[in-house]
Short mmCIF file of C-alpha atoms and ligand atoms in Angstrom, two decimals:
data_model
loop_
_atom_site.label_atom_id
_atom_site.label_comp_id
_atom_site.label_asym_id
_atom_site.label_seq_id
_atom_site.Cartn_x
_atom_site.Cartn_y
_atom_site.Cartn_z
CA UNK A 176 122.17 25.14 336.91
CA UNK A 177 125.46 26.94 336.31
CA UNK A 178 124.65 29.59 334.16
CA UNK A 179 127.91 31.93 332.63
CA UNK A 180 127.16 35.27 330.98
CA UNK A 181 129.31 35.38 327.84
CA UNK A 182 131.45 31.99 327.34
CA UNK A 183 132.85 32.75 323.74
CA UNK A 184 131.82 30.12 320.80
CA UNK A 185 134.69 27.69 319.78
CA UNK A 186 133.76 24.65 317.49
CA UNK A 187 135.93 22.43 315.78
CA UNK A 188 136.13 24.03 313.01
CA UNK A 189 137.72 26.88 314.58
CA UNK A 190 140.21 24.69 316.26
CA UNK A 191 141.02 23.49 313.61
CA UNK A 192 141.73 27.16 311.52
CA UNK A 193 144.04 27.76 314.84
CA UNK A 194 145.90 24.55 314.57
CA UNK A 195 146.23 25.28 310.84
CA UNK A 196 147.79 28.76 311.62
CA UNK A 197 149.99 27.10 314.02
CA UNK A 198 151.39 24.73 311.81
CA UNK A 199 151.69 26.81 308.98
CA UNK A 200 154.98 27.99 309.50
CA UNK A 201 153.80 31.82 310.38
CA UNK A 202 151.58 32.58 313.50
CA UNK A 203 151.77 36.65 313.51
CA UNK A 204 150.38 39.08 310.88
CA UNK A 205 150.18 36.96 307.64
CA UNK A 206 147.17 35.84 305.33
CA UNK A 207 145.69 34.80 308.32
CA UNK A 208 144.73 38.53 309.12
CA UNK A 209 144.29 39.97 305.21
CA UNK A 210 141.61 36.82 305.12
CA UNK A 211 139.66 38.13 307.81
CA UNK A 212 139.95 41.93 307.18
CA UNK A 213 138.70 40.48 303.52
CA UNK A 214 135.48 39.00 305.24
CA UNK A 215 134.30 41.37 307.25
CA UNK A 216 134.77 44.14 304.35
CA UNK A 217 132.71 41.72 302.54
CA UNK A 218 130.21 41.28 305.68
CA UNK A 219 129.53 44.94 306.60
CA UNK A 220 129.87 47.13 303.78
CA UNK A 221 132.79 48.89 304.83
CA UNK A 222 135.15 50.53 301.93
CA UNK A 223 137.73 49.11 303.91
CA UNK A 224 139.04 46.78 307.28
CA UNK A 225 142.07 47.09 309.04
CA UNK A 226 142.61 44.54 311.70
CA UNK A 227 144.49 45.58 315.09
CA UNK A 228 145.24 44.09 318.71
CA UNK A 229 141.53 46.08 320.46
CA UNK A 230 139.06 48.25 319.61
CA UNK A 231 140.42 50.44 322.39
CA UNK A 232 144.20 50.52 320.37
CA UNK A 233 141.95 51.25 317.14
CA UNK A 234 140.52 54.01 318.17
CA UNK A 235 143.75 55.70 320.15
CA UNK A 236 145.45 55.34 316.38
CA UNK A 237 141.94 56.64 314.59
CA UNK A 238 142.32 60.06 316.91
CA UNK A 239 146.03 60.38 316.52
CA UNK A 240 145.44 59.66 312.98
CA UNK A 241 143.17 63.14 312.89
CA UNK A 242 146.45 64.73 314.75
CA UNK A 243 144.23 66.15 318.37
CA UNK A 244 145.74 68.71 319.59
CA UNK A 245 145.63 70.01 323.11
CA UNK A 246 142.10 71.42 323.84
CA UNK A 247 140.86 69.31 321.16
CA UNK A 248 137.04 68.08 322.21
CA UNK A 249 135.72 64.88 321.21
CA UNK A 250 131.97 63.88 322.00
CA UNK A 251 131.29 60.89 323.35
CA UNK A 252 127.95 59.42 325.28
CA UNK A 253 128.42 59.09 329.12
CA UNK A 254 126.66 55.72 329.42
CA UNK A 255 129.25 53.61 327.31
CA UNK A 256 132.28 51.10 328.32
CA UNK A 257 135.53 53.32 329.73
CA UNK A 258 137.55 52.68 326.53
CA UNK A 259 135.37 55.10 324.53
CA UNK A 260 136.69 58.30 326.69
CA UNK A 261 139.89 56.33 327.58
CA UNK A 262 140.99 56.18 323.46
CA UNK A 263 140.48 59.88 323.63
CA UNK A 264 142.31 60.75 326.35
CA UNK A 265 145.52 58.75 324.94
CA UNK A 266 144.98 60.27 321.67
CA UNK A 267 145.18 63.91 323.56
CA UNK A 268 142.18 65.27 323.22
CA UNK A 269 139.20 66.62 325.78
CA UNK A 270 136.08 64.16 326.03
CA UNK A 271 132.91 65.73 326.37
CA UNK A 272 130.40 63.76 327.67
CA UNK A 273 127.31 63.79 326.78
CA UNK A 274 123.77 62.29 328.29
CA UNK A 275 121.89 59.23 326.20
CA UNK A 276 118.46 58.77 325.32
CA UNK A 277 115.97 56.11 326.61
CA UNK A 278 117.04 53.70 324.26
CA UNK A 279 120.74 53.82 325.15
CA UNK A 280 122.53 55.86 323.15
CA UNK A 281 123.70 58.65 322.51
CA UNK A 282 121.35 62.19 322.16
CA UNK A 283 121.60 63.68 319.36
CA UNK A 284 120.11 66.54 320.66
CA UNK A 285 122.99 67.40 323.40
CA UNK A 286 125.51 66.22 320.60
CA UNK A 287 124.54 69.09 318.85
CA UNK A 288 124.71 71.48 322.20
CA UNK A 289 127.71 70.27 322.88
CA UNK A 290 129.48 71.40 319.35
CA UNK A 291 131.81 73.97 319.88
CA UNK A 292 134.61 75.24 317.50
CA UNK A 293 137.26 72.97 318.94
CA UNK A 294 134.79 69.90 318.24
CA UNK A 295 137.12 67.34 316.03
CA UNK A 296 135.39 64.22 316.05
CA UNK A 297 131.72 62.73 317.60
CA UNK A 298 131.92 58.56 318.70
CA UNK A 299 128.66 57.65 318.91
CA UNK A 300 128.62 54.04 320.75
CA UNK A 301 126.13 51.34 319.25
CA UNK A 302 124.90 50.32 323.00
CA UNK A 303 124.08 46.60 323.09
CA UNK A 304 124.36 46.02 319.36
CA UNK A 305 121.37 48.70 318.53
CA UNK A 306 122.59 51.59 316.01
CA UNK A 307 122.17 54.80 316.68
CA UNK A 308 120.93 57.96 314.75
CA UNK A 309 123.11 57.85 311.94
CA UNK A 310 121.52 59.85 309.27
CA UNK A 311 120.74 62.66 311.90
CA UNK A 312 124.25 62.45 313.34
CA UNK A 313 125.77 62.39 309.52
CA UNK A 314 123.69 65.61 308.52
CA UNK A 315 124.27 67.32 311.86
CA UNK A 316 127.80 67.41 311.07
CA UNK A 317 127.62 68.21 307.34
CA UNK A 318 125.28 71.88 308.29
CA UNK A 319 126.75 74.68 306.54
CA UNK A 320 126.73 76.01 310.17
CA UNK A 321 128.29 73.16 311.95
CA UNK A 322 130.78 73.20 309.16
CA UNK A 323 131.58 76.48 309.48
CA UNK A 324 132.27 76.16 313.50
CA UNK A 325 134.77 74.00 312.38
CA UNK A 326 138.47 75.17 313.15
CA UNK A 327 140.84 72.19 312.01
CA UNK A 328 144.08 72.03 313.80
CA UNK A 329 145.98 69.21 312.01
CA UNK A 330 146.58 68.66 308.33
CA UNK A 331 144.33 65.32 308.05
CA UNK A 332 141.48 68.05 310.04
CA UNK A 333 142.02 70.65 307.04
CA UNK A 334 141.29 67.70 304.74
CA UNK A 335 138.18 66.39 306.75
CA UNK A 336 136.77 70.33 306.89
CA UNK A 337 134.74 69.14 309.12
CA UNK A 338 133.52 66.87 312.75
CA UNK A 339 134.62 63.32 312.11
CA UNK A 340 132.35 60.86 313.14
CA UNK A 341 133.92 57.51 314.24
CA UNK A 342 131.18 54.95 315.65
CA UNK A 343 132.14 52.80 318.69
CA UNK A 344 130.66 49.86 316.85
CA UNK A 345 132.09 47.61 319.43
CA UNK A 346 128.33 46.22 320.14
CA UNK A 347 127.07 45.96 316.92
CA UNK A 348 128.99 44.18 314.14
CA UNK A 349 126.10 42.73 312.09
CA UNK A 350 123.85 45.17 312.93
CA UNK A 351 121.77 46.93 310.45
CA UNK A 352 121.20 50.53 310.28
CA UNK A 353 118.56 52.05 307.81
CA UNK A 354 116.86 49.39 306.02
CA UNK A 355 120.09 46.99 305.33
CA UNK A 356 122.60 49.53 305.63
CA UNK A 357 125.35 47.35 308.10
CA UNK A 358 127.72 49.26 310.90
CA UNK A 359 130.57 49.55 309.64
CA UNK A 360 129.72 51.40 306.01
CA UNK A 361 127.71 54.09 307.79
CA UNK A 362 130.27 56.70 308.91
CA UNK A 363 133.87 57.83 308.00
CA UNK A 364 135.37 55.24 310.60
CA UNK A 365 134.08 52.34 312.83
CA UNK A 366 135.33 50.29 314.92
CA UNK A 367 134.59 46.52 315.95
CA UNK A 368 135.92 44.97 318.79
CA UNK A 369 136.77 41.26 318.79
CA UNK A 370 137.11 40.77 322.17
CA UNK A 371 136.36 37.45 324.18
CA UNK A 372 132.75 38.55 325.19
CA UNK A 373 132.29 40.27 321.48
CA UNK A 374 129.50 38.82 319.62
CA UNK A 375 132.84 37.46 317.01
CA UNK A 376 136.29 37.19 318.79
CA UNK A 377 139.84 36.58 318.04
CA UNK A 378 140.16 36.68 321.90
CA UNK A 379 141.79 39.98 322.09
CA UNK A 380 141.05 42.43 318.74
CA UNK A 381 139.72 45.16 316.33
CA UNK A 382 138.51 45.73 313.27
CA UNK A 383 139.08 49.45 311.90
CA UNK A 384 136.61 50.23 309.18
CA UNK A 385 137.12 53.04 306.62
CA UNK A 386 134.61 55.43 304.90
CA UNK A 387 136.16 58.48 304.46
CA UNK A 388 134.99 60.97 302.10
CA UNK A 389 136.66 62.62 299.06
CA UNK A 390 139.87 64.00 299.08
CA UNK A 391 140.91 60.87 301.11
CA UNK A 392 141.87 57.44 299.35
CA UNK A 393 140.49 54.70 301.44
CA UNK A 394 142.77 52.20 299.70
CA UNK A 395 145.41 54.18 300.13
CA UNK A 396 144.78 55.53 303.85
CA UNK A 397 144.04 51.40 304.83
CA UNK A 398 147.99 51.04 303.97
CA UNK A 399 149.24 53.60 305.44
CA UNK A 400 147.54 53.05 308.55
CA UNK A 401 148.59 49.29 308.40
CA UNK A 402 151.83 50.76 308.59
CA UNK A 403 151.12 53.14 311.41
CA UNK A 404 149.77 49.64 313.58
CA UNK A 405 153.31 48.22 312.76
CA UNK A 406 155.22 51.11 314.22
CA UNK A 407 155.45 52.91 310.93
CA UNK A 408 157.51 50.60 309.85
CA UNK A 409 157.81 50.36 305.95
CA UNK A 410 157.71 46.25 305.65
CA UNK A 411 156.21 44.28 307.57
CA UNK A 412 157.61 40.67 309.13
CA UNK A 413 155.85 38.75 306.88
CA UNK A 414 157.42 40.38 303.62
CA UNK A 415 160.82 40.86 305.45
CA UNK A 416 160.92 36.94 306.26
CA UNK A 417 160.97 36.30 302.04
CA UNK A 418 164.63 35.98 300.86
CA UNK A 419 166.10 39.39 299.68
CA UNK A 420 163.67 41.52 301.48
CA UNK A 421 165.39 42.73 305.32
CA UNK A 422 166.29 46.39 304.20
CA UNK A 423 163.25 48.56 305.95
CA UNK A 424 162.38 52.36 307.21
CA UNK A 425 160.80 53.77 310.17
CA UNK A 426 159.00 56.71 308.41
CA UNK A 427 157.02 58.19 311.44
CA UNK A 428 156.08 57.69 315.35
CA UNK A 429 153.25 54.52 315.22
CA UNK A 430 152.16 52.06 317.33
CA UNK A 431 152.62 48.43 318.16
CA UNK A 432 149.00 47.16 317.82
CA UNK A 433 148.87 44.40 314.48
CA UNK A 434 146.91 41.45 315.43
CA UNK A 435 148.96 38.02 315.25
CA UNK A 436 147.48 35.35 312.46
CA UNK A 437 146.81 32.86 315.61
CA UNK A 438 143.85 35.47 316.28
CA UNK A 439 142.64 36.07 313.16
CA UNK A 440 142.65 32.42 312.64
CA UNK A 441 139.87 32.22 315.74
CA UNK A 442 137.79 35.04 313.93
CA UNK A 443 137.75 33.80 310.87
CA UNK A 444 136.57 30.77 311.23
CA UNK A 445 133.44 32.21 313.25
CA UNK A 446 133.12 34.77 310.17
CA UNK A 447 132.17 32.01 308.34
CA UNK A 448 129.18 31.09 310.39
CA UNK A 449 128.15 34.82 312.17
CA UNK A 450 124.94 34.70 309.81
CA UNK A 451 124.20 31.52 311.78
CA UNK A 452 125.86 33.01 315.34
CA UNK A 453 123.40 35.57 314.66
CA UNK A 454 120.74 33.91 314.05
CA UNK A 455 120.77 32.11 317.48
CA UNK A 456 121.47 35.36 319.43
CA UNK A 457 118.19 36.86 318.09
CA UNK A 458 116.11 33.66 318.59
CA UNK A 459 117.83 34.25 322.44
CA UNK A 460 116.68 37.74 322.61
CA UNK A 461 113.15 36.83 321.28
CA UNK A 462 112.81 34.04 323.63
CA UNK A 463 113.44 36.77 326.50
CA UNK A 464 111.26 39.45 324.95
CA UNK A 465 108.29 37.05 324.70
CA UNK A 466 108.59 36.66 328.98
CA UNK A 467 109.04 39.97 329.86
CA UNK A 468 106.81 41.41 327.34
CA UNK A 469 104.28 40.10 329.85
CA UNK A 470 105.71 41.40 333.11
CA UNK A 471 104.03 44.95 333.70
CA UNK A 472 107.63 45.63 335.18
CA UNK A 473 109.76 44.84 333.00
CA UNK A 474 110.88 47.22 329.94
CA UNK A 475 112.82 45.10 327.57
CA UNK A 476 115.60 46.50 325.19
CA UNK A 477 114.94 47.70 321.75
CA UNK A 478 115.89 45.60 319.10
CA UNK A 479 114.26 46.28 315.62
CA UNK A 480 112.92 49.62 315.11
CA UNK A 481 112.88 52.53 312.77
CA UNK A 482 114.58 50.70 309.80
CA UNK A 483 117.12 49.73 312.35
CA UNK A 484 118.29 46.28 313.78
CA UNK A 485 120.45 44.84 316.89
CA UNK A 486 123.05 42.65 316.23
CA UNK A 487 121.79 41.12 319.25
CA UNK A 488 124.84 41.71 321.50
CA UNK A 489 123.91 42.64 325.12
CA UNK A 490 120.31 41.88 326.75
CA UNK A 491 119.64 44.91 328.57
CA UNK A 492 116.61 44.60 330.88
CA UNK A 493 115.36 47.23 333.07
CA UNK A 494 113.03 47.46 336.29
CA UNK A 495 110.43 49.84 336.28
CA UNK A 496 110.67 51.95 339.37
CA UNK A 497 112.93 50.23 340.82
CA UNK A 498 115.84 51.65 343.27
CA UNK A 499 119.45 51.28 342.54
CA UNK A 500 119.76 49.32 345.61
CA UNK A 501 116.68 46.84 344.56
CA UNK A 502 118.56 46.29 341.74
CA UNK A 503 121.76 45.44 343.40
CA UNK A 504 119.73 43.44 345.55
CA UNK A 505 117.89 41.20 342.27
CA UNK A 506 121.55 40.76 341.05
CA UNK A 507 122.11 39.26 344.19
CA UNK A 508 119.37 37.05 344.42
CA UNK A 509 119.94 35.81 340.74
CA UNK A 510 123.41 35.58 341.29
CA UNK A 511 122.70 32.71 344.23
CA UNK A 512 121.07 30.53 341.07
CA UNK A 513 123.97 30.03 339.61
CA UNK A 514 123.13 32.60 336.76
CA UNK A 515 125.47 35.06 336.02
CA UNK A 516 124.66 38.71 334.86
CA UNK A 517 126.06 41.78 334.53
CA UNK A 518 125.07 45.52 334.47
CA UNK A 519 125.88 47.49 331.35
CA UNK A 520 127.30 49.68 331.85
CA UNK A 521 128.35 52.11 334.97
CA UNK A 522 127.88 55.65 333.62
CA UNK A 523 131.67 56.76 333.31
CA UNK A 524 130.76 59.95 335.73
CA UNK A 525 130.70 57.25 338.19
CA UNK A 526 134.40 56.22 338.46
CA UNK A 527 136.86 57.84 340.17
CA UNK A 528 139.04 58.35 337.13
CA UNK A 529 136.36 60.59 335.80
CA UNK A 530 134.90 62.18 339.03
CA UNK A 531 138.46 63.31 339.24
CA UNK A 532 138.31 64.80 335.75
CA UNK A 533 135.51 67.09 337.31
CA UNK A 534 132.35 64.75 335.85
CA UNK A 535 129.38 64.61 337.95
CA UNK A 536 126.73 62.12 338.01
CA UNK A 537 123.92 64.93 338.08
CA UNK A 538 124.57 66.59 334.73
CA UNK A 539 123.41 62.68 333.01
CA UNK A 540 120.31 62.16 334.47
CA UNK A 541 118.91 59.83 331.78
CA UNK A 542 122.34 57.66 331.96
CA UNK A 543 121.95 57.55 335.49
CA UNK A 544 118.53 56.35 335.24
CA UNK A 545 119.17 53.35 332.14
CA UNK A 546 121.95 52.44 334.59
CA UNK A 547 120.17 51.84 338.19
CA UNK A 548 117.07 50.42 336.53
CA UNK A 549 119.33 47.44 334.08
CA UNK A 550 120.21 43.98 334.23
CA UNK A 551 122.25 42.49 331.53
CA UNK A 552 120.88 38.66 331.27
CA UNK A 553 123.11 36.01 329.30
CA UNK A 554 122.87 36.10 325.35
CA UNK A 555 124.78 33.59 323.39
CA UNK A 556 124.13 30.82 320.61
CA UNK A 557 124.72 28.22 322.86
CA UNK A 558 121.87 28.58 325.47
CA UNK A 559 119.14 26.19 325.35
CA UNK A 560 115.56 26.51 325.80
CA UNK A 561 115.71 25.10 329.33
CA UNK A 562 118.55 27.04 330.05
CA UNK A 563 116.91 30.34 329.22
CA UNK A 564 113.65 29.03 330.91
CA UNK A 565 116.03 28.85 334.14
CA UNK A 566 117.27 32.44 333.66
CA UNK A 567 113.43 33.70 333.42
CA UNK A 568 112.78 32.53 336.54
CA UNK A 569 115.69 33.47 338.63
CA UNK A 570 115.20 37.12 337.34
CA UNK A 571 111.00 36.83 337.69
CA UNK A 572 111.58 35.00 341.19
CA UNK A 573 114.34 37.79 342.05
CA UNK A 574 111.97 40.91 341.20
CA UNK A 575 108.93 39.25 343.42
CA UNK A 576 111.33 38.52 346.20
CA UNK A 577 112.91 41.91 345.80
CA UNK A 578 110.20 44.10 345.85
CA UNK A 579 108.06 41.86 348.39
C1 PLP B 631 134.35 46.13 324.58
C2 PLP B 631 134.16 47.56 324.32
C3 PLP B 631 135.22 48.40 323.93
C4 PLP B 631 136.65 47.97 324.01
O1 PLP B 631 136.99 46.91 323.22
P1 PLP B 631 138.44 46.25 323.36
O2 PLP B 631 138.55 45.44 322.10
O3 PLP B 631 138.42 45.42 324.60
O4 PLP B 631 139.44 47.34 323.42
C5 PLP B 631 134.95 49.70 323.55
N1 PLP B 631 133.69 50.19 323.58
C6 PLP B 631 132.66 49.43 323.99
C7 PLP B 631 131.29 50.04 324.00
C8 PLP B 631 132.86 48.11 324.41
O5 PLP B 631 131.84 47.40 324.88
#
């Protein structure tokens, strides 16, 4: 049985919402777009949604946005996709990694180590869908003495008056944090991605969400930022293709990162049925949980817990004393059945961009350890009971053959 890890999920109905759009007269940033920033404001709580061309884009304009300076720091997890330090980098600013707990994110304890006066913003990443600290991470940075630490160096910093935090919530659209509260409407920004493999796509995207406190003007602040994804450009082509409306400004430097209606089109239509979507990625997830519950060796991923719950994104299994090599070697075996899996992720201290950024391996022990232990097995709404019986196997049969 061919098995693939994350085919994305196209019906008719979505077919037909990109057909639509493609008839329509108007295929870039339209209705199409304002619809689907409209439903997933509705979906997650968010003040408000800005859609853009990638999470990673989204976040690069979220740290320019706060105006990083050189020497800036920024606080990120070091078990998380590149993009996270990546966005930071291209914004200008310092990433300081941090090391994650056992449940995959980010420590709150070293966050708060690591907070030094040129600390501007914390992006904790929602690993696999499941939230992280939130209410911890939202009082940490509102302590008088945190506050005071805090040495703005950009107009929009002066405002904040103090750490931003902007959740990677790349994983975890639909999750739930504190008893109902959903990603998205839990921190001053948040970003979704829509990518392919996403647990909602418009085959490349993101989905900026917007919380900030007082003096800012969400409403306000979602335009001008619309603005800043259309190279700060004062109208965009939709309103410039009406009769009478070509005379424009270029008020500022922005970036080129709007996402075309053709995309939204693709997102919008699985908008409409992510309560479902969802639905079938949890009774996935169960299905696993009840197998490897009773395998002494196996650790399964959390999933509901504390008032919190996974939006069911990533299925990260891990080997109990097992060797990185063992687990290289169990890929391979499961691999040969025609199932495909995936590690997430490689602790960023292990690529060479980083190492050569001075990042070592040593200083994230608990990363390191999430990392050589995991196997990511397919989640998705299509998979069938016999195809996730299949999957059970290869990985049972591959830690038995594995470990003799
Ligand atoms: C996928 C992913 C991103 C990047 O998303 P893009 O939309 O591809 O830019 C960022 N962070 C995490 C944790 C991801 O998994």
């Amino acid at each position: 049985m061919k098995i693939p890890f994350s085919p994305p999920f196209i019906n008719d109905d979505i077919i037909k919402e990109v057909v639509d759009t493609l008839k329509s007269g108007w295929i870039t940033t339209g209705p199409k777009v304002v619809a689907l920033e409209a439903e997933i404001k509705k979906f997650s709580g968010a003040k408000e949604v800005l859609c853009v061309n990638s999470w990673t884009s989204g976040a690069i304009m979220m740290l320019r946005w706060l105006g990083l300076q050189e020497g800036d720091e920024v606080i990120i997890p070091a078990y998380t996709y590149s993009a996270t330090a990546l966005a930071v980098y291209h914004a200008g600013g310092n990433p300081i990694m941090v090391d994650t707990t056992e449940d995959f994110n980010i420590s709150v304890a070293d966050v708060r180590k690591a907070i030094t006066s040129r600390t501007k913003a914390i992006l904790p990443v929602d690993i696999a869908g499941f939230p992280c600290d939130y209410d911890e991470i939202m009082n940490l940075v509102n302590e008088p003495a945190v506050k005071s630490l805090f040495t703005p160096t950009s107009e929009v910093q002066q405002q904040m008056g103090r750490i931003l935090v902007l959740n990677d919530a790349a994983h975890s659209l639909g999750a739930t944090y504190s008893s109902g509260v959903k990603t998205g409407s839990e921190t001053d920004v948040a970003v979704f991605s829509l990518h392919a493999v996403k647990n909602v796509t418009t085959a490349e995207g993101g989905a900026i969400c917007l919380n900030l406190p007082e003096p800012f003007n969400n409403k306000t602040l979602y335009h001008e930022l619309r603005q800043m994804s259309l190279n700060c450009q004062t109208k965009d082509a939709f309103s410039k293709s009406k009769a009478g409306g070509w005379r424009y400004d270029i008020t500022g430097l922005g970036m080129k990162i709007n996402m075309a209606d053709v995309n939204a089109a693709i997102g919008l239509a699985q908008m409409r049925i992510y309560p479902e979507l969802l639905r079938e990625r949890k009774r996935v997830f169960s299905i696993y949980n009840e197998a490897f519950k009773r395998e002494s060796w196996a650790i399964v991923p959390p999933a509901i817990l504390n008032g919190k719950e996974s939006s069911y994104h990533i299925y990260a299994l891990r080997i109990k004393g097992i060797s990185e090599t063992q687990r290289d070697q169990m890929i391979d075996e499961i691999s040969m059945t025609g199932v495909a899996v995936n590690v997430h992720f490689i602790p960023m201290p292990l690529l060479t961009f980083f190492k050569n950024k001075g990042f070592k391996i040593e200083d994230y022990p608990q990363a390191y350890n999430n990392f050589k232990s995991e196997i990511s097995l397919p989640i998705y709404p299509q998979l069938t009971a016999e195809a996730l019986d299949y999957v059970i196997n290869a990985v049972k049969k591959a830690y038995t053959s594995v470990t003799g």
